[in-house]
Amino acid sequence: MNDMTREPTAGSANIPDSRGINFFTSDPDLGPLLKLHLGEARYRQMEAELISLGQRASDELDAWALTADKNPPQLHHRTRRGEALQSIDKHPDYVALERVAYAELGLASLSHSEHAPPPLVKYALTFLFVQAEFGLCCPVSMTDSLTRTLRKFGSPELVARFLPMLASRDFDTLYQGAMFMTEQAAGSDVARIATRATRDARDARDARDARDAGDTHNANGADTWRLYGDKWFCSNADADLAMVLARPDDAPAGINGLALFLLPKTLPDGTRNRYRIVRLKDKLGSRSMASGEIVLEGAQAYLIGEVGRGFHQMADMINMSRLSNGVRAAGLMRRAVTEALHIARHREAFGRKLIDMPLMQRQLLKMMLPAEQARSMFMQIALLLTKADAGDAQAARCVRILTPLIKFRACRDARRVTGDAMEVRGGTGYIEEWSDARLVRDAHLGSIWEGTSNIVALDIARAAKRDGALEPLRTYLQDLMGAAGLPAASLALLRTTLSRACDAVMRVADSGHDEQVRQAGSALYHASTAILMACEGVQLAPDYRRLALAHLVLRHKLMPVDPLELDASADDTAVLDALVNGRALTQQQAMQVLPARSAS
């Protein structure tokens, strides 16, 4: 009898292994929420795909991700014949993951297909996929965001040339995207970007001649430039196309002197473009994906939009990447919660299952709350994005402020939730054979990528004041509550809390007291997610679990607490037990955990 067929010993039976459970069907909330937000018909169309992906994410995708994490990509500077042709060697399991993400699921191209589904479809699939593999979701997100930015600001010629490959699901011909922005002296301070852009006079002249002759193919070079400089952190370093920020030679200093360029890896004649990958980064997490340092040595690139508007155009790409960061954080937290729940339900200690112990139940709920907050938030942003792209000004402003909110708070929450889940598994969770350590390492990247927590928190204040997004959000959430049919006591407390949170953000934005922006931003996030979960809770009746979760967010995230006051009067044991076990709650039970209204 070999190791694969050996009967489990008593010891191994008490080390629960989640491999093989379905991440979709074992999640009691994902299906009902998608049915609620997408509608019955759309949900039924994708239910089979969700069930299949939930199973694969726990089985083969997770196994491939574990191998890819342990076998990072390798950079080769020359061919074996000595040719200076760089290549990045990816592990076959990472390539298999790429095939699933890009070709089978179409995560990068769904929004750009002829009959594109609502954004929530793409983000729901991403939410499941990231529970197996985090690193690849960065290239997928950048490809999606680059395509969106190209379609929005690129010339018709560039869109016609590159969109077919970016929107393709043919793995052998599709293009992947990237974003090369960071420099050693210009990380968050984008205005200090030093990469130079020089107009290619010869290409411009040839393009004008081609246009005059009616040769539209060769006329594409009308906005051809040459790029020179160093980019310090370039994820998906061998992408087929990258968006690059650079400063034209005659442009002024500062952010208003930047322009956005599309950088192809391969030129129309089949030769490689003039830039080099200096080295790949040895990263803490997302080790499966190639991030590198790149030197631009007169690389040919195409101007996107207008000189001087580069950062503002790239901001759209950054915002979509930030939203993807929030979705990934929600997925990581859900995987961590799923692992912790599985262990708690199957591991015994001191004669009881861990999940039957009140202290463990409270620890599980501390992980569950931020996971569910992030899930409700990204789903709501996805719904608003559909309206925003259709021209709804209020929805666009809501997306503008909710995107940095989820990026700021959910990515920080994921660091703690994944760490707490590791603790539930105990010492075994610290071993790299299990998913816990990889989740912890990957989670730390979310609050660095696309802007650190401080930078993104400041963007919340900018969105509130400069972009006028706070009042539209306040109105939107008030209208949502008013139409939901919430219990009167819940409605009153949620309205008061939202008002105070919005006022706090505006005070910080008006006063310029940057040191308080994180506190105010967190308050707005907690108030917003509590409202979203409460509204979902009454819509999913007769199961009021999400209303109870909303009340717990109010109690533990927004209400004043005396750390020396040990309140033993409220008996909410049955409610907490139902929440961690995924059992339905009545409205009366959900109201038991509504905190007393603050005197403030």
XYZ file of C-alpha atoms in Angstrom:
600
model
C 0.000 0.000 0.000
C 1.551 3.337 -1.053
C 1.227 6.728 0.657
C -1.688 7.738 -1.559
C -3.864 4.798 -0.486
C -2.822 4.382 3.122
C -5.653 4.685 5.622
C -5.407 7.869 7.728
C -4.067 7.427 11.210
C -5.782 8.882 14.249
C -3.285 11.735 14.257
C -3.711 12.653 10.577
C -7.494 12.594 10.941
C -7.152 15.456 13.425
C -5.192 17.577 10.912
C -8.064 18.646 8.644
C -7.218 19.158 4.971
C -9.564 21.301 2.885
C -8.183 20.057 -0.445
C -11.148 18.855 -2.456
C -13.953 20.873 -0.885
C -15.796 23.199 -3.244
C -14.995 26.863 -2.531
C -18.290 27.916 -4.125
C -20.775 25.459 -2.659
C -19.125 25.547 0.791
C -19.604 29.333 0.888
C -23.171 29.944 2.127
C -23.336 33.557 0.911
C -21.744 33.777 -2.531
C -24.545 32.137 -4.500
C -27.427 34.009 -2.814
C -25.620 37.355 -3.160
C -24.903 36.837 -6.844
C -28.484 35.776 -7.468
C -29.655 38.911 -5.634
C -27.399 41.320 -7.528
C -27.329 39.701 -10.978
C -30.898 38.469 -11.121
C -32.162 34.909 -11.372
C -31.649 34.522 -15.130
C -28.054 35.786 -15.267
C -27.117 33.803 -12.168
C -28.480 30.556 -13.630
C -26.436 31.149 -16.781
C -23.182 31.140 -14.816
C -24.003 28.848 -11.878
C -22.460 25.749 -13.457
C -19.236 27.663 -14.200
C -19.113 28.916 -10.599
C -19.553 25.402 -9.217
C -16.861 24.061 -11.532
C -14.415 26.862 -10.682
C -15.113 26.447 -6.963
C -14.074 22.804 -7.222
C -11.040 23.442 -9.405
C -9.829 26.275 -7.160
C -9.661 23.808 -4.281
C -8.111 21.007 -6.339
C -5.857 21.428 -9.367
C -5.586 25.237 -9.360
C -4.490 25.252 -5.733
C -1.924 22.506 -6.417
C -0.560 24.407 -9.427
C -0.403 27.635 -7.426
C 1.555 25.955 -4.643
C 4.104 24.631 -7.154
C 4.356 27.924 -9.039
C 4.953 29.763 -5.763
C 7.895 27.485 -5.014
C 9.304 27.753 -8.553
C 9.465 31.481 -9.422
C 10.113 32.613 -13.014
C 13.690 32.786 -14.260
C 15.163 35.511 -16.480
C 17.489 34.476 -19.330
C 19.479 37.267 -20.956
C 20.739 35.305 -23.946
C 19.833 32.340 -26.080
C 22.105 29.304 -25.982
C 23.681 30.608 -29.215
C 24.656 33.858 -27.518
C 21.935 36.027 -29.041
C 20.923 38.948 -26.789
C 17.259 37.926 -26.779
C 15.785 38.019 -23.311
C 13.187 35.539 -22.183
C 11.435 34.658 -18.939
C 11.024 30.991 -18.168
C 7.765 30.317 -16.317
C 7.001 27.074 -14.530
C 4.561 24.867 -16.494
C 2.060 25.014 -13.629
C 2.017 28.819 -13.831
C 1.439 28.583 -17.569
C -1.426 26.191 -16.865
C -2.912 28.792 -14.516
C -2.487 31.456 -17.212
C -4.377 29.270 -19.656
C -7.295 28.929 -17.242
C -7.414 32.643 -16.339
C -6.932 34.157 -19.800
C -8.374 31.576 -22.179
C -10.877 29.410 -20.316
C -12.367 32.019 -17.964
C -11.483 35.107 -20.001
C -10.902 37.178 -16.866
C -8.926 39.826 -18.771
C -11.185 39.977 -21.818
C -14.746 39.496 -20.508
C -15.403 43.228 -20.218
C -14.184 43.809 -23.775
C -16.109 41.120 -25.610
C -18.875 41.950 -28.055
C -21.626 41.009 -25.621
C -19.822 41.805 -22.379
C -21.536 40.591 -19.196
C -21.914 42.922 -16.198
C -18.614 43.612 -14.378
C -19.847 41.611 -11.377
C -19.622 38.410 -13.442
C -15.902 38.995 -14.018
C -15.264 39.943 -10.401
C -17.199 36.936 -9.070
C -15.015 34.602 -11.135
C -11.903 36.494 -10.019
C -13.050 36.221 -6.385
C -13.076 32.424 -6.729
C -9.906 32.150 -8.824
C -7.815 34.241 -6.433
C -8.662 31.827 -3.619
C -6.289 29.463 -5.404
C -3.783 31.827 -7.063
C -3.025 35.450 -6.198
C 0.093 36.361 -8.209
C -1.395 35.814 -11.653
C -4.359 38.043 -10.847
C -2.053 41.087 -11.120
C -1.235 40.512 -14.826
C -4.873 39.626 -15.475
C -6.043 42.859 -13.828
C -3.452 44.975 -15.636
C -4.393 43.454 -18.983
C -8.055 44.227 -18.341
C -7.283 47.761 -17.115
C -4.848 48.499 -19.958
C -7.480 47.451 -22.486
C -10.051 49.714 -20.831
C -7.631 52.672 -20.855
C -6.627 52.060 -24.479
C -10.270 51.925 -25.571
C -11.043 55.087 -23.619
C -8.108 57.296 -24.623
C -6.252 55.611 -27.505
C -6.508 56.636 -31.130
C -8.854 54.586 -33.345
C -5.809 53.239 -35.203
C -4.176 51.917 -32.020
C -7.433 50.434 -30.770
C -7.992 48.686 -34.099
C -4.442 47.332 -34.089
C -4.222 45.998 -30.531
C -7.736 45.383 -29.207
C -8.260 42.078 -31.056
C -5.265 40.494 -29.285
C -6.079 42.038 -25.903
C -9.686 40.845 -26.088
C -8.782 37.414 -27.433
C -9.245 34.132 -25.561
C -6.922 32.225 -27.885
C -4.041 31.464 -25.529
C -1.485 31.202 -28.330
C -2.200 34.658 -29.779
C -3.664 36.805 -26.976
C -1.746 39.743 -25.530
C -1.012 40.342 -21.856
C -0.700 43.849 -20.410
C 1.315 45.680 -17.768
C 1.843 49.111 -16.248
C 5.387 50.524 -15.941
C 5.208 53.586 -13.723
C 7.380 53.259 -10.597
C 10.896 54.738 -10.541
C 13.426 54.810 -7.711
C 12.835 58.507 -7.047
C 9.191 58.437 -8.096
C 7.092 55.906 -6.265
C 3.988 57.472 -4.805
C 5.296 60.912 -5.846
C 4.482 60.430 -9.521
C 5.338 64.051 -10.347
C 9.041 63.164 -10.024
C 9.015 60.708 -12.919
C 12.189 61.229 -14.949
C 11.723 58.828 -17.871
C 12.085 60.883 -21.059
C 10.013 60.746 -24.210
C 11.404 62.089 -27.484
C 9.231 62.506 -30.546
C 10.439 60.270 -33.358
C 10.557 62.798 -36.185
C 11.337 60.199 -38.832
C 8.420 57.971 -37.884
C 6.120 60.981 -37.653
C 7.165 62.123 -41.156
C 6.715 58.630 -42.578
C 3.315 58.376 -40.927
C 2.184 61.685 -42.397
C 3.310 60.553 -45.831
C 1.485 57.245 -45.376
C -1.671 59.014 -44.303
C -1.513 61.325 -47.309
C -1.136 58.242 -49.500
C -4.137 56.555 -47.878
C -2.025 53.851 -46.175
C -3.858 53.671 -42.831
C -1.811 50.726 -41.543
C 1.483 52.597 -41.664
C -0.243 55.808 -40.582
C -0.437 54.285 -37.106
C 3.026 55.640 -36.398
C 1.790 59.255 -36.310
C 2.215 59.389 -32.539
C 5.421 57.363 -32.269
C 7.937 58.354 -29.600
C 11.195 57.016 -28.138
C 11.431 56.349 -24.399
C 14.594 56.558 -22.262
C 14.866 55.817 -18.540
C 14.671 53.291 -15.719
C 11.504 51.744 -14.321
C 12.080 50.240 -10.897
C 9.127 47.889 -10.326
C 7.442 46.399 -13.379
C 5.104 43.500 -12.728
C 4.416 41.113 -15.598
C 7.751 42.266 -16.922
C 7.515 40.433 -20.264
C 3.995 41.613 -21.096
C 3.167 42.118 -24.758
C 1.993 45.683 -24.083
C 2.606 48.113 -21.231
C 1.287 51.531 -20.325
C 4.229 53.804 -19.430
C 4.338 57.277 -17.911
C 7.127 59.499 -19.290
C 7.971 63.180 -19.654
C 8.338 64.626 -23.168
C 11.542 66.618 -23.648
C 9.850 70.007 -23.849
C 7.202 69.315 -21.162
C 7.202 71.185 -17.841
C 8.208 69.642 -14.522
C 5.546 68.182 -12.274
C 2.521 66.031 -12.882
C 1.191 68.245 -15.689
C 4.236 67.472 -17.813
C 3.586 63.715 -18.010
C 2.288 61.782 -20.976
C 0.989 58.229 -21.278
C 2.481 55.829 -23.815
C 1.701 52.342 -25.071
C 4.887 50.267 -25.177
C 4.871 47.086 -27.323
C 7.288 44.269 -26.600
C 7.555 43.396 -30.295
C 7.687 45.881 -33.158
C 5.653 45.520 -36.387
C 8.651 44.009 -38.202
C 8.931 41.256 -35.599
C 12.036 42.573 -33.807
C 12.160 43.159 -30.063
C 11.673 46.688 -28.825
C 14.616 48.572 -27.356
C 14.279 47.929 -23.631
C 15.956 45.475 -21.305
C 14.834 43.602 -18.202
C 17.749 44.131 -15.823
C 16.667 41.584 -13.229
C 13.610 40.004 -11.635
C 12.557 40.878 -8.088
C 12.869 38.333 -5.283
C 9.526 39.087 -3.647
C 7.954 38.106 -0.327
C 4.675 37.144 -2.004
C 3.182 36.796 -5.506
C 6.349 34.851 -6.231
C 4.775 33.021 -9.162
C 4.623 36.210 -11.257
C 7.591 37.995 -12.822
C 8.256 41.518 -11.526
C 11.394 43.212 -12.772
C 13.493 46.315 -13.322
C 13.444 47.664 -16.855
C 15.741 50.053 -18.730
C 14.245 51.871 -21.708
C 16.886 52.517 -24.364
C 15.027 54.398 -27.056
C 12.068 52.038 -26.983
C 9.375 52.779 -29.524
C 6.038 53.721 -27.968
C 2.753 55.305 -28.987
C 1.258 58.377 -27.383
C -2.088 57.772 -25.671
C -4.323 60.833 -25.440
C -2.730 64.214 -24.791
C 0.647 65.314 -23.499
C 0.129 66.735 -20.017
C -2.852 64.462 -19.321
C -0.826 61.296 -18.872
C -1.336 60.782 -15.160
C -5.035 61.639 -15.309
C -5.492 59.079 -18.074
C -3.485 56.444 -16.242
C -5.493 57.178 -13.087
C -8.417 55.362 -14.704
C -6.207 52.293 -15.121
C -4.912 52.651 -11.561
C -8.446 52.920 -10.168
C -9.517 49.746 -11.945
C -6.404 48.018 -10.610
C -7.264 49.280 -7.122
C -10.741 47.819 -7.432
C -9.189 44.534 -8.515
C -6.953 44.759 -5.435
C -10.080 45.001 -3.296
C -11.625 41.974 -4.997
C -8.412 40.008 -4.473
C -8.290 41.016 -0.805
C -11.882 39.852 -0.397
C -10.992 36.550 -2.068
C -7.924 36.016 0.109
C -9.978 36.688 3.235
C -12.701 34.308 2.106
C -10.122 31.551 1.476
C -8.665 32.191 4.926
C -12.118 32.070 6.535
C -12.985 28.886 4.631
C -9.787 27.234 5.854
C -10.370 28.343 9.446
C -13.992 27.153 9.412
C -12.994 23.798 7.936
C -10.383 23.275 10.625
C -12.705 24.385 13.408
C -15.450 22.036 12.240
C -13.219 18.986 11.962
C -10.497 19.344 14.580
C -11.106 18.172 18.138
C -9.445 19.417 21.315
C -10.332 18.791 24.919
C -13.199 16.548 23.897
C -14.977 19.102 21.671
C -14.891 20.379 18.116
C -13.129 23.734 17.978
C -16.159 25.393 16.408
C -18.288 24.560 19.453
C -16.027 26.629 21.711
C -17.340 30.188 22.294
C -13.860 31.714 22.271
C -13.110 30.133 18.875
C -16.474 31.330 17.560
C -15.566 34.902 18.441
C -12.179 34.544 16.756
C -13.851 33.196 13.624
C -16.299 36.104 13.589
C -13.423 38.579 13.824
C -12.207 37.105 10.535
C -15.643 36.758 8.980
C -16.715 40.383 9.489
C -13.995 42.081 7.377
C -14.279 39.325 4.752
C -18.004 39.952 4.363
C -17.544 43.730 4.416
C -15.129 43.522 1.498
C -17.416 41.166 -0.401
C -20.437 43.468 -0.139
C -18.300 46.460 -1.067
C -16.773 45.044 -4.245
C -20.134 43.743 -5.416
C -21.714 47.164 -4.947
C -18.876 48.921 -6.795
C -19.269 46.445 -9.667
C -22.979 47.259 -9.884
C -22.252 50.999 -9.831
C -19.546 50.593 -12.469
C -22.134 49.399 -14.966
C -24.150 52.581 -14.408
C -21.060 54.799 -14.400
C -19.858 53.471 -17.746
C -23.336 54.155 -19.125
C -23.014 57.836 -18.182
C -24.601 57.973 -14.704
C -22.762 60.864 -13.003
C -23.793 59.911 -9.465
C -22.650 56.328 -9.971
C -19.317 57.539 -11.397
C -18.676 59.684 -8.327
C -19.618 56.818 -6.025
C -17.142 54.551 -7.832
C -14.518 57.299 -7.549
C -14.628 57.310 -3.730
C -15.582 53.697 -3.014
C -12.609 52.383 -5.014
C -9.894 53.914 -2.784
C -12.038 53.016 0.238
C -11.982 49.288 -0.531
C -8.346 49.379 -1.589
C -7.351 51.133 1.649
C -9.349 49.135 4.166
C -9.890 45.661 2.685
C -6.233 45.216 1.760
C -5.154 46.052 5.303
C -7.840 43.778 6.757
C -6.601 40.889 4.612
C -3.203 40.981 6.336
C -4.810 40.409 9.717
C -7.444 37.913 8.603
C -4.945 35.661 6.832
C -2.657 35.779 9.868
C -5.493 34.885 12.228
C -6.512 31.967 10.004
C -2.961 30.649 10.146
C -3.249 30.700 13.928
C -6.406 28.574 13.820
C -4.448 25.854 12.040
C -1.677 26.262 14.599
C 1.924 25.269 13.985
C 0.956 23.291 10.903
C -0.306 26.500 9.329
C 3.195 27.970 9.546
C 4.489 25.214 7.261
C 4.803 26.094 3.578
C 3.141 22.841 2.493
C -0.193 24.416 3.425
C -1.917 27.452 1.935
C -1.798 29.620 5.093
C 1.763 30.922 4.768
C 1.283 31.761 1.085
C -1.942 33.648 1.857
C -0.177 35.694 4.537
C 2.706 36.561 2.200
C 0.406 37.453 -0.679
C -1.910 39.550 1.513
C 0.855 41.990 2.403
C 1.199 43.122 -1.189
C -2.335 44.494 -1.474
C -1.709 47.514 0.729
C 1.467 48.392 -1.210
C 0.453 47.836 -4.836
C -1.167 50.778 -6.635
C -0.441 53.107 -3.716
C 0.383 52.494 -0.062
C -2.272 52.873 2.623
C -1.329 56.486 3.352
C -1.431 57.466 -0.316
C -4.775 55.779 -0.908
C -6.260 57.257 2.278
C -5.287 60.716 1.028
C -7.008 59.887 -2.245
C -10.230 59.282 -0.300
C -10.067 62.893 0.894
C -9.311 64.122 -2.654
C -12.256 62.175 -4.006
C -14.498 63.629 -1.296
C -13.584 67.278 -1.838
C -11.826 67.925 -5.140
C -13.919 65.444 -7.128
C -17.149 66.082 -5.221
C -17.805 62.389 -4.610
C -18.805 62.375 -0.942
C -22.262 63.936 -1.218
C -23.344 61.705 -4.119
C -22.255 58.703 -2.049
C -24.139 59.962 0.998
C -27.284 60.430 -1.100
C -26.892 57.037 -2.765
C -26.565 55.190 0.547
C -29.430 57.130 2.116
C -31.663 56.238 -0.833
C -30.562 52.605 -0.620
C -31.516 52.449 3.043
C -34.807 54.217 2.469
C -35.893 51.715 -0.164
C -34.685 48.567 1.607
C -37.377 48.226 4.284
C -34.927 48.033 7.175
C -36.154 47.665 10.755
C -36.723 51.120 12.245
C -34.038 50.773 14.929
C -31.439 49.603 12.383
C -32.335 52.381 9.963
C -32.042 55.089 12.614
C -28.608 53.973 13.801
C -27.268 53.439 10.290
C -28.430 56.895 9.208
C -26.821 58.555 12.212
C -23.590 56.646 11.709
C -23.408 57.453 7.994
C -23.960 61.147 8.693
C -21.194 61.249 11.284
C -18.773 59.323 9.069
C -19.405 61.589 6.050
C -19.036 64.690 8.207
C -15.742 63.362 9.590
C -14.313 62.790 6.108
C -15.349 66.247 4.949
C -13.870 67.915 8.036
C -10.558 66.211 7.372
C -10.686 67.097 3.672
C -11.534 70.738 4.394
C -8.986 71.198 7.172
C -6.131 69.395 5.459
C -5.384 67.461 8.662
C -3.816 64.530 6.834
C -2.939 62.745 10.064
C -6.649 62.003 10.610
C -7.528 60.836 7.122
C -7.063 57.132 7.851
C -9.374 57.253 10.852
C -12.037 59.130 8.894
C -11.658 56.862 5.856
C -12.022 53.743 7.979
C -15.188 55.144 9.556
C -16.717 55.808 6.138
C -15.796 52.304 4.958
C -17.347 50.673 8.013
C -20.508 52.787 7.808
C -20.879 52.101 4.072
C -20.358 48.355 4.347
C -22.732 48.115 7.310
C -25.420 49.759 5.191
C -24.740 47.511 2.216
C -24.865 44.341 4.318
C -27.996 45.465 6.150
C -29.800 46.127 2.868
C -28.671 42.762 1.509
C -29.821 41.171 4.756
C -33.438 42.260 4.436
C -33.488 41.434 0.709
C -32.320 37.890 1.461
C -35.104 37.341 3.998
C -36.130 35.075 5.645
C -32.406 34.622 6.368
C -31.222 37.744 8.226
C -27.588 36.744 8.816
C -26.222 39.708 6.849
C -28.358 42.103 8.877
C -26.779 40.609 11.999
C -23.319 41.061 10.482
C -24.147 44.704 9.745
C -25.131 45.196 13.374
C -21.851 43.622 14.494
C -19.904 46.045 12.269
C -21.679 48.906 14.013
C -21.002 47.417 17.430
C -17.345 46.526 16.974
C -16.107 49.054 14.398
C -18.084 52.258 15.001
C -19.556 52.370 18.498
C -17.550 53.607 21.498
C -16.127 50.813 23.648
C -14.750 50.852 27.185
C -12.018 48.178 27.193
C -12.417 47.733 30.946
C -16.185 47.198 30.758
C -16.803 43.455 30.429
C -20.443 43.260 29.374
C -21.790 39.866 30.289
C -25.448 40.826 30.095
C -26.085 40.384 26.385
C -26.619 36.734 25.570
C -25.830 36.538 21.872
C -24.304 33.046 21.979
C -26.991 31.502 19.778
C -26.613 34.257 17.167
C -22.832 33.919 17.005
C -23.120 30.134 16.784
C -25.523 30.434 13.847
C -23.264 32.910 12.050
C -20.131 30.759 12.183
C -22.113 27.666 11.187
C -23.917 29.368 8.310
C -27.392 28.780 9.709
C -30.279 31.120 8.949
C -31.256 33.801 11.482
C -34.617 35.371 12.061
C -35.003 39.139 12.077
C -35.583 39.021 15.813
C -32.288 37.207 16.329
C -30.455 39.703 14.104
C -31.859 42.556 16.195
C -30.336 41.018 19.337
C -26.863 42.156 18.301
C -27.869 45.692 17.317
C -25.870 47.981 19.637
C -27.515 50.636 21.759
C -27.662 53.962 19.950
C -24.739 56.235 20.797
C -25.554 59.370 22.738
C -23.397 61.290 20.237
